[in-house]
Amino acid sequence: MEEKTDLSRRTFLGMSALGVLGLAGCGGSPTAPQVDVQVPQALLDQAAPLRGGSVGMLSQKLYSEAANKALDKSLQAFAQATGTTVRNDLVSGDAGDMVAKMDAEVKAGTSRDLAFMSDLRFVGQLHNLGNLTDVTDVVEEMRELYGEPATEATNYCRFDGRWFAIPYHFIGTGMYLRKDWYQEKGLPLKPHYTWEELRDNALAVSDPAKRRFGWGLTVNRSGDANGFIGNVINCYGGAIADNTGTKVVFNSPETVAAVTFIGDIYTNPKYAPMLPPGIGSWTDSSNNENWLAQILGLTLNQFSVYADSKTKNNPVYANTHPFNGATGPAIDKPLAYGQSNSFVVFKGAKNPDLAKLVAKFMVGGSALLGVAKGAPCLVNPAWDKVWDSDPYYTSGDPAFAALREQTRAPLPLTTKTGYSFPQTPSPGEQAATAAYLLTDMMQSVIQGTRPADAVASTHARIVQVFEQQGYRQ
């Protein structure tokens, strides 16, 4: 998913002159979906003693600008109904220093009260640094209201039986192929494929003369490349760390085999016809843009690209076959369990009670519905009963049924080599991934380094990162 940096601050004042739809109608930017945002009476009652208070919030910017507008609208409605002030800053999840900045602010006593961010990528690091407040009380209250959260959240938001993040909305993982190109070649549309099948099919549907390039996955520095490389390694039976998340196990025959497979795609002349021009320098937005330009036969992305094609009436939407992912020699089910954008309350928050109320308001009802409609299939309920709260979640798109099943996926999934996914949240692994060690490794292979040597040197770099996080190897 592409996330763009936005340094602007949106401030929503209780009893202010701003109308609930104020931001939605600015200029020619996308408007928020027409959802009547209401604050439940129970939350109004809880907020009554906090009237006149304020909170600072940090939001991981969503790919869809309409969804960002809808989020603003929900925060406005909350602030005006409760007589409070919410100051919201947007941040790119791909800013490499995001965790370091938040850690410094918490330790300096200057942090916001709350934030929402990817639980998979960031919550473990922030918890390890001692930055997060225990929010078990909020999660237990929400379980009474909404049932169970997405399965993956139990792994990434809970530590030693206590919750340090509140699941907000679920982000499914997906792969997408051009079903019309597959059908032209007589290739089957399946719920999942092996990585080798996807490679061979990508070559079969490619025709550079028609600007058809079957392979839309880069290994250049980006979040999408990290996900692709890591998934292939795991499907082949390798892993960055063991199941405890504390010991680096990267250098293995299985990892070398996976890196050899990936490297061959970008260096073997046989596969050159399926690689689009410039793929070696793609960023996180590039595969979105090229998919929407209708020149790719396959890509891996969060549902941002699917949402964009739908909301912008792009013809590629009707020709998209979304599927759960790929398998490999070590596992016959896709390692697809998604992640949640989850709320955290920082240590030293000035107004933690109000911060918790904002989080409780945003996870369901009309507050979430507008955001979900602004980013269809990208923003989904993280809680089971929220899926049943509006017909939109059951009939708004054919992909919703599969996405809901992803939230309920029995976890963990275990490879033949004994690694269980999702693994125990590992600050070391999160930090190593954020430092783009996997993509740097693949770049060295493309430049001529033997896969075994590239894996060995990357293992050494990962060990350094783990030791910096306090894990002796």
Short mmCIF file of C-alpha atoms in Angstrom, two decimals:
data_model
loop_
_atom_site.label_atom_id
_atom_site.label_comp_id
_atom_site.label_asym_id
_atom_site.label_seq_id
_atom_site.Cartn_x
_atom_site.Cartn_y
_atom_site.Cartn_z
CA MET A 1 0.00 0.00 0.00
CA GLU A 2 1.28 3.41 -0.87
CA GLU A 3 1.17 5.93 1.93
CA LYS A 4 2.14 9.51 1.24
CA THR A 5 3.69 11.84 3.75
CA ASP A 6 1.39 14.66 4.86
CA LEU A 7 2.72 17.07 7.45
CA SER A 8 -0.49 19.00 7.84
CA ARG A 9 -2.36 19.00 11.12
CA ARG A 10 -6.11 18.70 11.19
CA THR A 11 -7.67 20.13 14.35
CA PHE A 12 -11.27 19.39 15.24
CA LEU A 13 -12.74 21.64 17.89
CA GLY A 14 -15.79 20.87 19.95
CA MET A 15 -18.48 23.55 19.54
CA SER A 16 -16.45 25.14 16.72
CA ALA A 17 -17.78 26.85 13.62
CA LEU A 18 -16.61 23.95 11.44
CA GLY A 19 -19.52 21.99 10.06
CA VAL A 20 -19.41 18.22 10.09
CA LEU A 21 -18.96 18.27 6.31
CA GLY A 22 -16.55 21.18 6.32
CA LEU A 23 -13.41 19.40 5.13
CA ALA A 24 -15.23 17.11 2.76
CA GLY A 25 -16.14 19.88 0.37
CA CYS A 26 -12.78 21.64 0.00
CA GLY A 27 -11.64 22.41 -3.54
CA GLY A 28 -11.62 19.58 -6.02
CA SER A 29 -10.25 16.90 -3.72
CA PRO A 30 -12.14 13.63 -3.20
CA THR A 31 -15.18 13.98 -0.98
CA ALA A 32 -15.93 11.76 1.96
CA PRO A 33 -18.67 9.18 1.37
CA GLN A 34 -22.09 10.37 2.49
CA VAL A 35 -22.38 8.69 5.87
CA ASP A 36 -24.24 10.36 8.72
CA VAL A 37 -21.67 10.05 11.50
CA GLN A 38 -23.25 9.72 14.93
CA VAL A 39 -21.65 9.36 18.36
CA PRO A 40 -23.41 6.62 20.39
CA GLN A 41 -25.12 7.78 23.56
CA ALA A 42 -23.00 5.46 25.71
CA LEU A 43 -19.85 7.23 24.54
CA LEU A 44 -21.43 10.65 25.01
CA ASP A 45 -22.16 9.68 28.61
CA GLN A 46 -18.57 8.51 29.14
CA ALA A 47 -17.22 11.69 27.55
CA ALA A 48 -19.32 14.07 29.67
CA PRO A 49 -16.72 14.44 32.47
CA LEU A 50 -14.02 15.08 29.83
CA ARG A 51 -15.78 17.99 28.11
CA GLY A 52 -13.30 20.74 27.25
CA GLY A 53 -10.39 18.28 27.09
CA SER A 54 -8.12 17.67 24.12
CA VAL A 55 -6.02 14.90 22.63
CA GLY A 56 -3.24 14.72 20.06
CA MET A 57 -3.49 11.87 17.55
CA LEU A 58 -1.14 10.46 14.93
CA SER A 59 -2.69 8.71 11.91
CA GLN A 60 -1.01 6.42 9.42
CA LYS A 61 -2.17 7.98 6.18
CA LEU A 62 -4.34 5.75 4.03
CA TYR A 63 -3.86 5.34 0.31
CA SER A 64 -7.37 6.61 -0.43
CA GLU A 65 -7.77 10.37 0.06
CA ALA A 66 -11.53 9.87 0.31
CA ALA A 67 -10.92 7.58 3.28
CA ASN A 68 -8.69 10.20 4.90
CA LYS A 69 -11.47 12.76 4.44
CA ALA A 70 -13.98 10.36 5.97
CA LEU A 71 -11.68 9.81 8.94
CA ASP A 72 -11.49 13.58 9.41
CA LYS A 73 -15.27 13.75 9.27
CA SER A 74 -15.61 11.12 12.00
CA LEU A 75 -13.14 12.95 14.24
CA GLN A 76 -15.02 16.21 13.67
CA ALA A 77 -18.30 14.59 14.64
CA PHE A 78 -16.77 13.19 17.83
CA ALA A 79 -15.18 16.50 18.82
CA GLN A 80 -18.34 18.51 18.22
CA ALA A 81 -20.64 16.03 19.95
CA THR A 82 -18.41 15.70 23.02
CA GLY A 83 -17.17 19.30 23.31
CA THR A 84 -13.55 18.20 23.01
CA THR A 85 -10.63 18.92 20.71
CA VAL A 86 -8.83 16.35 18.55
CA ARG A 87 -5.58 17.32 16.83
CA ASN A 88 -4.65 14.81 14.16
CA ASP A 89 -1.30 14.58 12.34
CA LEU A 90 -0.73 12.31 9.35
CA VAL A 91 2.41 10.24 8.87
CA SER A 92 3.72 7.87 6.22
CA GLY A 93 4.14 4.34 7.48
CA ASP A 94 7.17 4.00 5.21
CA ALA A 95 9.10 6.79 6.93
CA GLY A 96 12.07 4.80 8.14
CA ASP A 97 12.56 6.85 11.30
CA MET A 98 8.93 6.79 12.47
CA VAL A 99 9.48 4.50 15.45
CA ALA A 100 12.63 6.35 16.51
CA LYS A 101 10.77 9.67 16.43
CA MET A 102 7.85 8.35 18.46
CA ASP A 103 10.21 6.80 20.99
CA ALA A 104 12.09 10.09 21.37
CA GLU A 105 8.85 12.02 21.84
CA VAL A 106 7.56 9.62 24.49
CA LYS A 107 10.82 9.80 26.43
CA ALA A 108 10.84 13.61 26.13
CA GLY A 109 7.22 13.86 27.29
CA THR A 110 6.12 15.53 24.04
CA SER A 111 4.26 12.68 22.32
CA ARG A 112 0.67 12.66 21.15
CA ASP A 113 -1.86 10.85 23.28
CA LEU A 114 -2.69 8.13 20.77
CA ALA A 115 -1.94 6.87 17.29
CA PHE A 116 -3.07 4.20 14.88
CA MET A 117 -0.59 2.21 12.84
CA SER A 118 0.12 -1.24 11.47
CA ASP A 119 0.25 -3.77 14.30
CA LEU A 120 2.39 -6.09 12.18
CA ARG A 121 5.05 -3.48 11.46
CA PHE A 122 5.25 -1.22 14.50
CA VAL A 123 3.47 -2.30 17.68
CA GLY A 124 6.10 -4.85 18.73
CA GLN A 125 8.91 -2.31 18.43
CA LEU A 126 7.04 0.35 20.40
CA HIS A 127 6.10 -2.13 23.12
CA ASN A 128 9.70 -3.34 23.35
CA LEU A 129 10.81 0.27 23.85
CA GLY A 130 8.35 0.68 26.71
CA ASN A 131 6.30 3.34 24.91
CA LEU A 132 2.79 1.88 25.18
CA THR A 133 0.04 1.90 27.79
CA ASP A 134 -1.81 -1.30 28.71
CA VAL A 135 -5.26 -1.07 27.06
CA THR A 136 -6.60 -4.47 28.08
CA ASP A 137 -9.59 -2.81 29.76
CA VAL A 138 -10.66 -1.20 26.49
CA VAL A 139 -10.23 -4.38 24.45
CA GLU A 140 -12.24 -6.43 26.93
CA GLU A 141 -15.04 -3.84 26.87
CA MET A 142 -15.05 -3.96 23.08
CA ARG A 143 -15.15 -7.75 23.03
CA GLU A 144 -18.41 -7.53 24.94
CA LEU A 145 -19.78 -5.20 22.26
CA TYR A 146 -18.27 -6.54 19.06
CA GLY A 147 -17.20 -10.14 19.62
CA GLU A 148 -13.68 -11.23 18.72
CA PRO A 149 -11.08 -9.17 16.84
CA ALA A 150 -9.23 -10.43 13.78
CA THR A 151 -7.13 -13.48 14.63
CA GLU A 152 -3.86 -11.82 13.68
CA ALA A 153 -4.44 -8.99 16.18
CA THR A 154 -4.22 -11.45 19.06
CA ASN A 155 -0.67 -12.15 17.93
CA TYR A 156 0.51 -8.61 17.18
CA CYS A 157 -1.35 -6.51 19.77
CA ARG A 158 -1.07 -8.72 22.87
CA PHE A 159 2.03 -9.39 24.95
CA ASP A 160 2.18 -11.72 27.96
CA GLY A 161 -1.60 -11.92 27.96
CA ARG A 162 -2.12 -8.13 28.05
CA TRP A 163 -3.27 -5.90 25.18
CA PHE A 164 -1.12 -2.92 24.21
CA ALA A 165 -3.00 -2.00 21.03
CA ILE A 166 -6.70 -1.77 20.15
CA PRO A 167 -7.61 -3.31 16.75
CA TYR A 168 -9.10 -0.55 14.57
CA HIS A 169 -9.60 -1.81 11.02
CA PHE A 170 -8.41 -4.92 9.22
CA ILE A 171 -6.19 -4.75 6.13
CA GLY A 172 -6.26 -7.92 4.08
CA THR A 173 -3.39 -9.23 2.05
CA GLY A 174 -4.01 -10.04 -1.56
CA MET A 175 -2.62 -10.82 -4.94
CA TYR A 176 -4.26 -9.78 -8.17
CA LEU A 177 -4.03 -11.12 -11.69
CA ARG A 178 -5.61 -10.19 -15.00
CA LYS A 179 -8.30 -12.81 -15.39
CA ASP A 180 -8.96 -11.81 -19.03
CA TRP A 181 -5.30 -12.43 -19.94
CA TYR A 182 -5.35 -15.78 -18.14
CA GLN A 183 -8.56 -16.80 -19.87
CA GLU A 184 -7.12 -15.92 -23.28
CA LYS A 185 -4.26 -18.35 -22.61
CA GLY A 186 -6.51 -21.02 -21.09
CA LEU A 187 -4.93 -20.66 -17.67
CA PRO A 188 -7.08 -21.52 -14.65
CA LEU A 189 -8.36 -18.99 -12.12
CA LYS A 190 -7.68 -20.50 -8.70
CA PRO A 191 -7.87 -19.45 -5.05
CA HIS A 192 -4.08 -19.73 -4.85
CA TYR A 193 -1.05 -20.80 -6.88
CA THR A 194 2.52 -21.85 -6.24
CA TRP A 195 5.16 -19.16 -6.73
CA GLU A 196 6.54 -21.19 -9.64
CA GLU A 197 3.10 -21.29 -11.29
CA LEU A 198 2.76 -17.53 -10.98
CA ARG A 199 6.19 -17.00 -12.55
CA ASP A 200 5.45 -19.34 -15.46
CA ASN A 201 1.95 -17.95 -16.01
CA ALA A 202 3.31 -14.40 -15.96
CA LEU A 203 5.65 -15.27 -18.80
CA ALA A 204 2.86 -17.00 -20.73
CA VAL A 205 0.53 -13.96 -20.68
CA SER A 206 3.23 -11.41 -21.47
CA ASP A 207 3.41 -9.58 -24.79
CA PRO A 208 5.64 -6.49 -24.69
CA ALA A 209 4.41 -5.44 -28.16
CA LYS A 210 0.93 -5.05 -26.65
CA ARG A 211 2.32 -3.51 -23.43
CA ARG A 212 1.38 -6.60 -21.47
CA PHE A 213 3.86 -7.47 -18.74
CA GLY A 214 2.91 -10.49 -16.66
CA TRP A 215 5.04 -9.79 -13.57
CA GLY A 216 4.39 -6.70 -11.44
CA LEU A 217 6.51 -7.36 -8.33
CA THR A 218 9.63 -5.34 -7.57
CA VAL A 219 12.56 -6.04 -5.26
CA ASN A 220 13.51 -2.38 -4.98
CA ARG A 221 13.31 -0.71 -1.54
CA SER A 222 9.61 -0.58 -0.68
CA GLY A 223 7.11 -2.10 1.70
CA ASP A 224 5.61 -4.18 -1.11
CA ALA A 225 9.03 -5.65 -1.96
CA ASN A 226 9.66 -6.50 1.68
CA GLY A 227 6.37 -8.38 1.76
CA PHE A 228 7.08 -10.23 -1.48
CA ILE A 229 10.62 -11.32 -0.57
CA GLY A 230 9.67 -12.30 2.97
CA ASN A 231 6.68 -14.33 1.79
CA VAL A 232 8.71 -16.33 -0.74
CA ILE A 233 11.38 -17.05 1.88
CA ASN A 234 8.74 -18.24 4.36
CA CYS A 235 6.97 -20.38 1.73
CA TYR A 236 10.28 -22.03 0.91
CA GLY A 237 10.80 -22.82 4.59
CA GLY A 238 13.10 -20.02 5.69
CA ALA A 239 12.57 -17.26 8.23
CA ILE A 240 14.35 -14.26 9.66
CA ALA A 241 13.92 -15.43 13.26
CA ASP A 242 12.84 -18.55 15.11
CA ASN A 243 9.35 -18.85 16.56
CA THR A 244 10.34 -16.96 19.71
CA GLY A 245 11.28 -13.93 17.64
CA THR A 246 14.61 -13.66 19.46
CA LYS A 247 17.13 -15.81 17.54
CA VAL A 248 18.19 -15.09 13.96
CA VAL A 249 17.91 -18.19 11.73
CA PHE A 250 18.04 -16.48 8.35
CA ASN A 251 21.04 -18.28 6.83
CA SER A 252 19.58 -21.63 5.80
CA PRO A 253 19.39 -23.78 2.65
CA GLU A 254 15.71 -22.91 2.38
CA THR A 255 16.39 -19.16 2.39
CA VAL A 256 19.14 -19.61 -0.21
CA ALA A 257 16.73 -21.57 -2.43
CA ALA A 258 14.12 -18.82 -2.16
CA VAL A 259 16.62 -16.07 -2.93
CA THR A 260 17.90 -18.08 -5.89
CA PHE A 261 14.34 -18.38 -7.21
CA ILE A 262 13.66 -14.66 -6.85
CA GLY A 263 17.02 -13.62 -8.28
CA ASP A 264 16.53 -15.77 -11.36
CA ILE A 265 13.38 -13.86 -12.28
CA TYR A 266 15.28 -10.57 -12.55
CA THR A 267 18.55 -11.86 -14.08
CA ASN A 268 17.57 -14.69 -16.44
CA PRO A 269 16.96 -13.39 -20.00
CA LYS A 270 14.16 -15.93 -20.31
CA TYR A 271 11.98 -13.80 -18.03
CA ALA A 272 12.88 -10.39 -19.43
CA PRO A 273 9.68 -10.17 -21.57
CA MET A 274 7.47 -10.30 -18.47
CA LEU A 275 9.22 -7.47 -16.59
CA PRO A 276 7.78 -3.97 -17.16
CA PRO A 277 10.17 -1.10 -17.90
CA GLY A 278 11.58 0.50 -14.76
CA ILE A 279 10.57 -2.29 -12.37
CA GLY A 280 14.04 -2.21 -10.84
CA SER A 281 13.44 1.28 -9.43
CA TRP A 282 9.79 0.98 -8.37
CA THR A 283 8.60 2.49 -5.09
CA ASP A 284 5.44 1.56 -3.20
CA SER A 285 3.22 3.58 -5.51
CA SER A 286 4.64 2.15 -8.73
CA ASN A 287 2.84 -1.17 -8.85
CA ASN A 288 -0.43 0.61 -8.06
CA GLU A 289 0.12 3.04 -10.92
CA ASN A 290 1.15 0.36 -13.41
CA TRP A 291 -1.73 -1.92 -12.44
CA LEU A 292 -4.19 0.92 -12.93
CA ALA A 293 -2.51 1.68 -16.27
CA GLN A 294 -3.56 -1.87 -17.26
CA ILE A 295 -0.11 -3.08 -18.30
CA LEU A 296 0.47 -5.67 -15.53
CA GLY A 297 -0.75 -9.25 -15.34
CA LEU A 298 0.08 -9.83 -11.67
CA THR A 299 0.82 -7.82 -8.57
CA LEU A 300 0.90 -8.21 -4.80
CA ASN A 301 -0.58 -5.40 -2.74
CA GLN A 302 -2.91 -4.56 0.04
CA PHE A 303 -6.39 -3.88 -1.27
CA SER A 304 -5.49 -0.24 -1.96
CA VAL A 305 -5.03 -0.94 -5.66
CA TYR A 306 -8.33 -2.85 -5.78
CA ALA A 307 -10.13 -0.02 -3.97
CA ASP A 308 -8.66 2.56 -6.31
CA SER A 309 -9.74 0.70 -9.43
CA LYS A 310 -13.28 0.41 -8.08
CA THR A 311 -13.74 3.99 -6.81
CA LYS A 312 -12.27 5.47 -10.01
CA ASN A 313 -14.25 3.20 -12.35
CA ASN A 314 -11.08 1.84 -13.91
CA PRO A 315 -11.83 -0.99 -16.39
CA VAL A 316 -9.15 -3.13 -14.74
CA TYR A 317 -11.52 -3.67 -11.78
CA ALA A 318 -13.83 -5.90 -13.84
CA ASN A 319 -10.82 -7.86 -15.11
CA THR A 320 -9.24 -8.44 -11.69
CA HIS A 321 -9.05 -11.85 -10.07
CA PRO A 322 -8.11 -11.31 -6.40
CA PHE A 323 -6.69 -14.33 -4.61
CA ASN A 324 -5.16 -15.06 -1.24
CA GLY A 325 -1.56 -15.58 -2.28
CA ALA A 326 0.98 -18.21 -3.18
CA THR A 327 2.39 -21.40 -1.74
CA GLY A 328 5.84 -22.96 -1.86
CA PRO A 329 7.81 -26.12 -1.13
CA ALA A 330 7.34 -25.75 2.63
CA ILE A 331 3.60 -25.02 2.85
CA ASP A 332 0.48 -25.78 0.81
CA LYS A 333 -1.61 -22.86 2.12
CA PRO A 334 -0.92 -19.19 1.43
CA LEU A 335 0.61 -17.32 4.36
CA ALA A 336 -2.20 -14.78 4.21
CA TYR A 337 -3.55 -13.43 7.46
CA GLY A 338 -3.43 -9.67 6.99
CA GLN A 339 -2.80 -7.04 9.62
CA SER A 340 -4.75 -4.42 11.50
CA ASN A 341 -4.28 -0.74 11.82
CA SER A 342 -4.53 -0.55 15.59
CA PHE A 343 -4.75 2.25 18.14
CA VAL A 344 -2.07 2.66 20.78
CA VAL A 345 -2.08 5.01 23.77
CA PHE A 346 1.38 6.33 24.56
CA LYS A 347 3.01 6.29 27.96
CA GLY A 348 2.71 9.74 29.50
CA ALA A 349 -0.41 10.63 27.48
CA LYS A 350 -1.86 13.94 28.68
CA ASN A 351 -5.44 12.70 28.43
CA PRO A 352 -5.46 8.88 28.24
CA ASP A 353 -9.15 8.54 29.10
CA LEU A 354 -10.20 10.74 26.19
CA ALA A 355 -7.71 8.95 23.92
CA LYS A 356 -9.35 5.61 24.74
CA LEU A 357 -12.79 7.07 23.99
CA VAL A 358 -11.64 8.28 20.57
CA ALA A 359 -10.39 4.76 19.80
CA LYS A 360 -13.63 3.12 20.98
CA PHE A 361 -15.64 5.50 18.79
CA MET A 362 -13.58 4.98 15.64
CA VAL A 363 -13.63 1.15 15.47
CA GLY A 364 -17.28 0.65 14.57
CA GLY A 365 -20.61 2.13 13.62
CA SER A 366 -20.86 5.13 11.34
CA ALA A 367 -17.35 6.31 12.29
CA LEU A 368 -15.77 3.31 10.54
CA LEU A 369 -18.41 2.97 7.80
CA GLY A 370 -17.46 6.22 6.08
CA VAL A 371 -13.77 5.32 6.11
CA ALA A 372 -14.53 1.82 4.81
CA LYS A 373 -16.64 3.19 1.95
CA GLY A 374 -13.84 5.60 1.06
CA ALA A 375 -11.41 2.70 0.67
CA PRO A 376 -13.51 -0.33 -0.32
CA CYS A 377 -11.93 -3.64 0.68
CA LEU A 378 -8.83 -1.86 1.98
CA VAL A 379 -10.46 -0.69 5.22
CA ASN A 380 -12.49 -3.52 6.75
CA PRO A 381 -13.94 -4.25 10.19
CA ALA A 382 -11.42 -5.68 12.64
CA TRP A 383 -14.20 -6.98 14.91
CA ASP A 384 -16.53 -9.85 14.09
CA LYS A 385 -19.88 -8.25 14.92
CA VAL A 386 -19.01 -5.02 13.10
CA TRP A 387 -19.09 -7.05 9.87
CA ASP A 388 -22.81 -7.57 10.52
CA SER A 389 -23.54 -3.95 11.46
CA ASP A 390 -24.28 -2.67 7.94
CA PRO A 391 -25.33 -4.29 4.63
CA TYR A 392 -22.32 -2.65 2.97
CA TYR A 393 -19.96 -5.14 4.61
CA THR A 394 -21.95 -8.14 3.39
CA SER A 395 -22.95 -7.05 -0.11
CA GLY A 396 -20.80 -4.02 -1.02
CA ASP A 397 -18.19 -5.98 -2.98
CA PRO A 398 -17.60 -9.62 -4.02
CA ALA A 399 -14.26 -9.61 -2.17
CA PHE A 400 -15.79 -8.98 1.27
CA ALA A 401 -16.61 -12.63 2.00
CA ALA A 402 -13.00 -13.72 1.47
CA LEU A 403 -11.72 -10.77 3.48
CA ARG A 404 -13.94 -11.64 6.42
CA GLU A 405 -12.71 -15.21 6.29
CA GLN A 406 -9.15 -13.88 6.41
CA THR A 407 -9.95 -12.18 9.72
CA ARG A 408 -11.06 -15.55 11.09
CA ALA A 409 -8.14 -17.58 9.73
CA PRO A 410 -7.08 -20.30 12.19
CA LEU A 411 -3.57 -19.37 13.19
CA PRO A 412 -0.73 -20.11 13.29
CA LEU A 413 0.14 -21.64 9.93
CA THR A 414 3.17 -23.92 10.19
CA THR A 415 5.73 -24.74 7.51
CA LYS A 416 7.38 -28.12 7.03
CA THR A 417 10.50 -26.61 8.58
CA GLY A 418 8.64 -25.89 11.83
CA TYR A 419 8.18 -22.14 11.61
CA SER A 420 4.73 -20.92 12.67
CA PHE A 421 3.20 -17.79 11.19
CA PRO A 422 2.43 -15.27 12.34
CA GLN A 423 5.41 -15.61 14.63
CA THR A 424 5.80 -14.05 18.04
CA PRO A 425 6.05 -10.28 17.46
CA SER A 426 9.75 -9.56 17.06
CA PRO A 427 11.11 -6.02 17.42
CA GLY A 428 14.31 -7.32 15.84
CA GLU A 429 12.52 -8.62 12.75
CA GLN A 430 10.41 -5.46 12.46
CA ALA A 431 13.53 -3.30 12.67
CA ALA A 432 15.45 -5.45 10.16
CA THR A 433 12.56 -5.31 7.70
CA ALA A 434 12.17 -1.55 8.17
CA ALA A 435 15.88 -1.15 7.36
CA TYR A 436 15.24 -2.84 3.96
CA LEU A 437 17.83 -5.54 4.53
CA LEU A 438 15.82 -7.98 2.38
CA THR A 439 15.60 -5.65 -0.60
CA ASP A 440 19.29 -4.73 -0.28
CA MET A 441 20.09 -8.43 -0.38
CA MET A 442 18.13 -8.94 -3.60
CA GLN A 443 19.76 -5.92 -5.21
CA SER A 444 23.17 -7.45 -4.50
CA VAL A 445 22.05 -10.74 -6.10
CA ILE A 446 20.85 -8.89 -9.20
CA GLN A 447 24.25 -7.19 -9.37
CA GLY A 448 26.01 -10.54 -9.40
CA THR A 449 26.49 -11.71 -5.80
CA ARG A 450 25.95 -15.44 -5.32
CA PRO A 451 22.67 -16.05 -3.45
CA ALA A 452 24.42 -18.05 -0.74
CA ASP A 453 26.89 -15.21 -0.15
CA ALA A 454 24.13 -12.59 -0.15
CA VAL A 455 22.13 -14.57 2.40
CA ALA A 456 25.17 -15.03 4.64
CA SER A 457 26.07 -11.33 4.65
CA THR A 458 22.44 -10.35 5.23
CA HIS A 459 22.27 -12.79 8.14
CA ALA A 460 25.20 -10.96 9.72
CA ARG A 461 23.47 -7.60 9.27
CA ILE A 462 20.25 -8.95 10.79
CA VAL A 463 22.21 -10.22 13.79
CA GLN A 464 23.53 -6.69 14.35
CA VAL A 465 19.98 -5.31 14.29
CA PHE A 466 18.75 -7.93 16.77
CA GLU A 467 21.62 -7.18 19.12
CA GLN A 468 20.79 -3.48 18.93
CA GLN A 469 17.28 -4.46 20.06
CA GLY A 470 18.75 -6.30 23.05
CA TYR A 471 18.72 -9.89 21.74
CA ARG A 472 22.11 -11.58 22.19
CA GLN A 473 22.84 -14.09 19.43
#
